[in-house]
Backbone as JSON Lines, residues from 0, in Angstrom:
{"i":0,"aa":"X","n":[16.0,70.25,-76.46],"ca":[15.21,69.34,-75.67],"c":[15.81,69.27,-74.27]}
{"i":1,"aa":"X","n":[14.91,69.34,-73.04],"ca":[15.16,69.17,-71.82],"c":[15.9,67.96,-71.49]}
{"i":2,"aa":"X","n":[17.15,67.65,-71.0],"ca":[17.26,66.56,-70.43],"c":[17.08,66.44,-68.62]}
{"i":3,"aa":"X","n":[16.68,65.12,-68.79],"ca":[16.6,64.65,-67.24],"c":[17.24,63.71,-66.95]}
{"i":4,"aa":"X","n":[18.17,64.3,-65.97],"ca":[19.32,63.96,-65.24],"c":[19.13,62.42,-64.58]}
{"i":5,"aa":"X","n":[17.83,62.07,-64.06],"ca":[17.62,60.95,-63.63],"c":[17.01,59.9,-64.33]}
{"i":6,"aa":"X","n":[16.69,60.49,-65.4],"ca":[15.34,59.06,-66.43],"c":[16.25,58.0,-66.69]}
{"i":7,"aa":"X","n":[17.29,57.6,-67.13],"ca":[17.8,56.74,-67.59],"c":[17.89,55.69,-66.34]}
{"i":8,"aa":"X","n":[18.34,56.44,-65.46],"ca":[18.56,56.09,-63.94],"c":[17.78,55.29,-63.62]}
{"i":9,"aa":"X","n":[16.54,55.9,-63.57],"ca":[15.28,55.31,-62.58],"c":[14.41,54.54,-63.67]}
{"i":10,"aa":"X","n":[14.61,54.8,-65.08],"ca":[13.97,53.68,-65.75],"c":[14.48,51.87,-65.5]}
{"i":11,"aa":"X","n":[15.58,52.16,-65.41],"ca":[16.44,50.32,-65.1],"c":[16.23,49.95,-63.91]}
{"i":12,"aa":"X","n":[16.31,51.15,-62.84],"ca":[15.85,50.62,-61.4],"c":[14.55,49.76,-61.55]}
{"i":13,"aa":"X","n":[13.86,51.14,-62.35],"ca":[12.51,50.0,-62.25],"c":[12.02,49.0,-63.21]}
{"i":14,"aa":"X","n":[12.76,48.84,-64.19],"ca":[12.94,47.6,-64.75],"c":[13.32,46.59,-63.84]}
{"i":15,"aa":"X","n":[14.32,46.85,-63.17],"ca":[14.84,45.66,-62.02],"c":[14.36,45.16,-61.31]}
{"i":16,"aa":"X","n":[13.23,46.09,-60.59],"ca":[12.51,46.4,-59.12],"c":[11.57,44.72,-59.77]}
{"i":17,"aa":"X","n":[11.32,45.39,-61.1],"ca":[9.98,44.41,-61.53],"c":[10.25,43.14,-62.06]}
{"i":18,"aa":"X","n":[11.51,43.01,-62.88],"ca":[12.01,42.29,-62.83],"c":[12.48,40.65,-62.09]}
{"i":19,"aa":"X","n":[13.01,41.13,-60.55],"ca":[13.21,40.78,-59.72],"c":[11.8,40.42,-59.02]}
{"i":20,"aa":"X","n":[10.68,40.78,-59.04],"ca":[9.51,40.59,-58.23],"c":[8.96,39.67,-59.28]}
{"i":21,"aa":"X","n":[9.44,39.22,-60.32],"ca":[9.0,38.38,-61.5],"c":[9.74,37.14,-61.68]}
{"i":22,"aa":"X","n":[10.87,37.49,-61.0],"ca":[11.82,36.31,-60.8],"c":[12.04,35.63,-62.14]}
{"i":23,"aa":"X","n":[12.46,36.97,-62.87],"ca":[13.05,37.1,-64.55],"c":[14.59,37.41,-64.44]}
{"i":24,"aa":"X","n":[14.79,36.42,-65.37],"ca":[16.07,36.44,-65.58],"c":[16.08,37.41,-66.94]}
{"i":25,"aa":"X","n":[17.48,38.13,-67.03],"ca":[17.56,38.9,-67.99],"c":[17.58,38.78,-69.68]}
{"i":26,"aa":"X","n":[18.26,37.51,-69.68],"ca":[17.74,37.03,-70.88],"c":[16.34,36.55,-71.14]}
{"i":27,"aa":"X","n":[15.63,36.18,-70.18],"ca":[14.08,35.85,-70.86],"c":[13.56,37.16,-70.53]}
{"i":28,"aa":"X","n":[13.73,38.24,-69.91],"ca":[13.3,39.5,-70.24],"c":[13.44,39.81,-71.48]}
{"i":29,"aa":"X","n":[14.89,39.73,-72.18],"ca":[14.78,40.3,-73.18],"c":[13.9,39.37,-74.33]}
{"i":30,"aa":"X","n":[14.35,38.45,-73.98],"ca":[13.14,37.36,-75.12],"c":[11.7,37.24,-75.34]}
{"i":31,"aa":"X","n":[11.77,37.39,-74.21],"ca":[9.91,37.37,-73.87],"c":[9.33,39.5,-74.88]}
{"i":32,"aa":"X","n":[10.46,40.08,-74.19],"ca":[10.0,41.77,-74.99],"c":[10.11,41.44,-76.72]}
{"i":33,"aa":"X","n":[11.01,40.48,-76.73],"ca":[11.72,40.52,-78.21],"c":[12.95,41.42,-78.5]}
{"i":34,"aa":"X","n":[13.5,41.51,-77.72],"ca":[14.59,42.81,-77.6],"c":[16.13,42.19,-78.01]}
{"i":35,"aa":"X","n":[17.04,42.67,-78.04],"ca":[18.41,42.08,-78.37],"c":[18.53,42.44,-76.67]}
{"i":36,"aa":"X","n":[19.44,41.15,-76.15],"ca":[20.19,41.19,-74.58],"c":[20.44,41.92,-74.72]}
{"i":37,"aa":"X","n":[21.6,42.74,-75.3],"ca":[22.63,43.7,-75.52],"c":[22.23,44.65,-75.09]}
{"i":38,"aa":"X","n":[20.52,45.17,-76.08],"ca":[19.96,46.32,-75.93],"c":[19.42,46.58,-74.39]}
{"i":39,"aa":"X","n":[19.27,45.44,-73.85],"ca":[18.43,45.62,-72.26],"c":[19.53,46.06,-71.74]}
{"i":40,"aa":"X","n":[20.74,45.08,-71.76],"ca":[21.99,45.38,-70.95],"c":[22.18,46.81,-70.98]}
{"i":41,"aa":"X","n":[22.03,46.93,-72.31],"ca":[22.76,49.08,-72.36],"c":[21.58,49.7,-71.59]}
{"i":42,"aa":"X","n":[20.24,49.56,-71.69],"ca":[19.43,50.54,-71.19],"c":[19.46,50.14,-69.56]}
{"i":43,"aa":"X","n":[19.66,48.77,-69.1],"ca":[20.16,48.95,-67.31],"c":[20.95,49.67,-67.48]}
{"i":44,"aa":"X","n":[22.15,49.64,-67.91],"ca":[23.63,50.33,-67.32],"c":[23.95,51.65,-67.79]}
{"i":45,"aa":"X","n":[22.32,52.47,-68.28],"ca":[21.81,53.77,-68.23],"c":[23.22,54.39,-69.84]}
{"i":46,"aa":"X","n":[23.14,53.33,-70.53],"ca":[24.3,53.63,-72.43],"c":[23.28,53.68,-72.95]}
{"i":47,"aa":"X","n":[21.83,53.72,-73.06],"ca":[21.14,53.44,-74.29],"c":[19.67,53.89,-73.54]}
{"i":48,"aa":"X","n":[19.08,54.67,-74.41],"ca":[17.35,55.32,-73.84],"c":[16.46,54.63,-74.27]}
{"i":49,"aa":"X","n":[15.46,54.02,-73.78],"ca":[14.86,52.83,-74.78],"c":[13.65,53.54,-75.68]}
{"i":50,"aa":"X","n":[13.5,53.0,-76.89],"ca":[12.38,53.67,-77.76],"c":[10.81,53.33,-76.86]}
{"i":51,"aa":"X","n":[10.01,53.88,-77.06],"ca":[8.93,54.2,-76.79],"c":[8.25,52.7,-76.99]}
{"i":52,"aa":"X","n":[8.57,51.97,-78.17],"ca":[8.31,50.29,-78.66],"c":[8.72,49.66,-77.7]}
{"i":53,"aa":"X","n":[10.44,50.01,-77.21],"ca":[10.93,48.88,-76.02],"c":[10.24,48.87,-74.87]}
{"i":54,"aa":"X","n":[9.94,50.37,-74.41],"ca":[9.23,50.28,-72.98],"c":[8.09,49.45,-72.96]}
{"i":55,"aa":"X","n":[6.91,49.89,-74.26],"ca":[5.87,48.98,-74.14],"c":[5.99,47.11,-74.52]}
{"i":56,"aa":"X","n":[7.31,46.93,-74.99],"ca":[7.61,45.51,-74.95],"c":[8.05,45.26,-73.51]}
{"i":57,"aa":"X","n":[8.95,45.7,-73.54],"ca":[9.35,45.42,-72.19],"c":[8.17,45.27,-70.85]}
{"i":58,"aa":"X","n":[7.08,46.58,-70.96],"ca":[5.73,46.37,-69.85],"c":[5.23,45.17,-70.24]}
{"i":59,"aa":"X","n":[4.75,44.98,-71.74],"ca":[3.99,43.47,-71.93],"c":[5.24,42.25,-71.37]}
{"i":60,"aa":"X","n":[6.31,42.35,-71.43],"ca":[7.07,41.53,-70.83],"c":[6.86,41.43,-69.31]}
{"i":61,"aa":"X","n":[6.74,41.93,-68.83],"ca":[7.12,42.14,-67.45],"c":[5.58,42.25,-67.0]}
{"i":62,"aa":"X","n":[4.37,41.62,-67.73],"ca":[3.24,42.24,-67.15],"c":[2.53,43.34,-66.43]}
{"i":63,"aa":"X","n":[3.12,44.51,-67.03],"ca":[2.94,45.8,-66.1],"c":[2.27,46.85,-66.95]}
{"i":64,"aa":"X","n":[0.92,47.21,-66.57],"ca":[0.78,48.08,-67.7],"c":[1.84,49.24,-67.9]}
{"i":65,"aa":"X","n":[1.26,50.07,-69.06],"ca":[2.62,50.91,-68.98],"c":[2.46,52.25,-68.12]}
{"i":66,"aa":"X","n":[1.11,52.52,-68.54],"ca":[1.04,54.24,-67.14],"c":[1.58,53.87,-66.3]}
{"i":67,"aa":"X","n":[1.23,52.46,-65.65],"ca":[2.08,52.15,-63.82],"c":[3.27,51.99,-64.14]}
{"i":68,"aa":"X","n":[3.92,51.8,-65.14],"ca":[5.27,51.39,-65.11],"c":[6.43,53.08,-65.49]}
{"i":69,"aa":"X","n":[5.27,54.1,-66.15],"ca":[5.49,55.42,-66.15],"c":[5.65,55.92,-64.44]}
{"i":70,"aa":"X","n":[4.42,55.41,-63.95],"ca":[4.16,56.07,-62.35],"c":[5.46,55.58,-62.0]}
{"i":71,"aa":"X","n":[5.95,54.42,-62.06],"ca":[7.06,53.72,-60.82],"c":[8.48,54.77,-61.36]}
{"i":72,"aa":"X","n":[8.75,54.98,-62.6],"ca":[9.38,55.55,-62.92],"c":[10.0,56.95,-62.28]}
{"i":73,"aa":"X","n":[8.27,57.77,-62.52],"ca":[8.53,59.17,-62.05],"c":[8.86,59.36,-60.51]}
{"i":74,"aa":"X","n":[7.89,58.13,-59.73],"ca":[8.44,58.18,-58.24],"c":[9.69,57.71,-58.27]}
{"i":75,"aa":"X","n":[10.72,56.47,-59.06],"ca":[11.79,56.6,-58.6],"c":[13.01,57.62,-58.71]}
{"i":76,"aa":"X","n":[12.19,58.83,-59.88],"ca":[13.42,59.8,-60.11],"c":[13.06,60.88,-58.87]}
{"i":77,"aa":"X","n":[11.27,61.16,-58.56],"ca":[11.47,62.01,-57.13],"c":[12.49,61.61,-56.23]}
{"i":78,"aa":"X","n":[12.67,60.1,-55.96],"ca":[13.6,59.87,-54.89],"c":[15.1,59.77,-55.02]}
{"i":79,"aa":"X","n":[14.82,60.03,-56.57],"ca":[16.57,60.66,-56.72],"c":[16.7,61.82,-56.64]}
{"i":80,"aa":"X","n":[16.52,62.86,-56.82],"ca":[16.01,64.29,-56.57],"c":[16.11,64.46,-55.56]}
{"i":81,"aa":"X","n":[15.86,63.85,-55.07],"ca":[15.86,64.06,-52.86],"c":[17.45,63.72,-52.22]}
{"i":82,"aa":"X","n":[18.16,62.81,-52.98],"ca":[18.95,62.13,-51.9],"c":[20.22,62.52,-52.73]}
């Protein structure tokens, strides 16, 4: 399987990005997804890949559908790629 050097990366950025524009604190992120803290904590600090379930908890958390929250993703790894 291909790995990509930046997904882990740019998935927490943009967890954050949205996060922060939600003026969510990290524990009611994880509460509101249903997630263990722990598990959010590891997938920011790019220890842990989130299952396919977390992302879409996490979008219904964060009110974001999930294609856009795919889109924010892929643009933030182009702009890792660049710099």
């Amino acid at each position: 399987m291909k790995i990509h050097p930046h997904l882990s990366e740019a998935i927490a950025k943009t967890i954050e990005i949205i996060r922060e524009e939600r003026k969510m604190s990290k524990t009611s992120l994880a509460d509101f997804a249903d997630i263990e803290r722990c598990y959010l904590l590891d997938i920011l600090k790019g220890r842990k890949r989130p299952t396919l379930n977390a992302i879409f908890s996490l979008c219904e958390a964060l009110q974001v559908h999930p294609v856009e929250f795919i889109r924010m993703v892929t643009d933030e790894m182009e702009k890792m790629k660049k710099s």
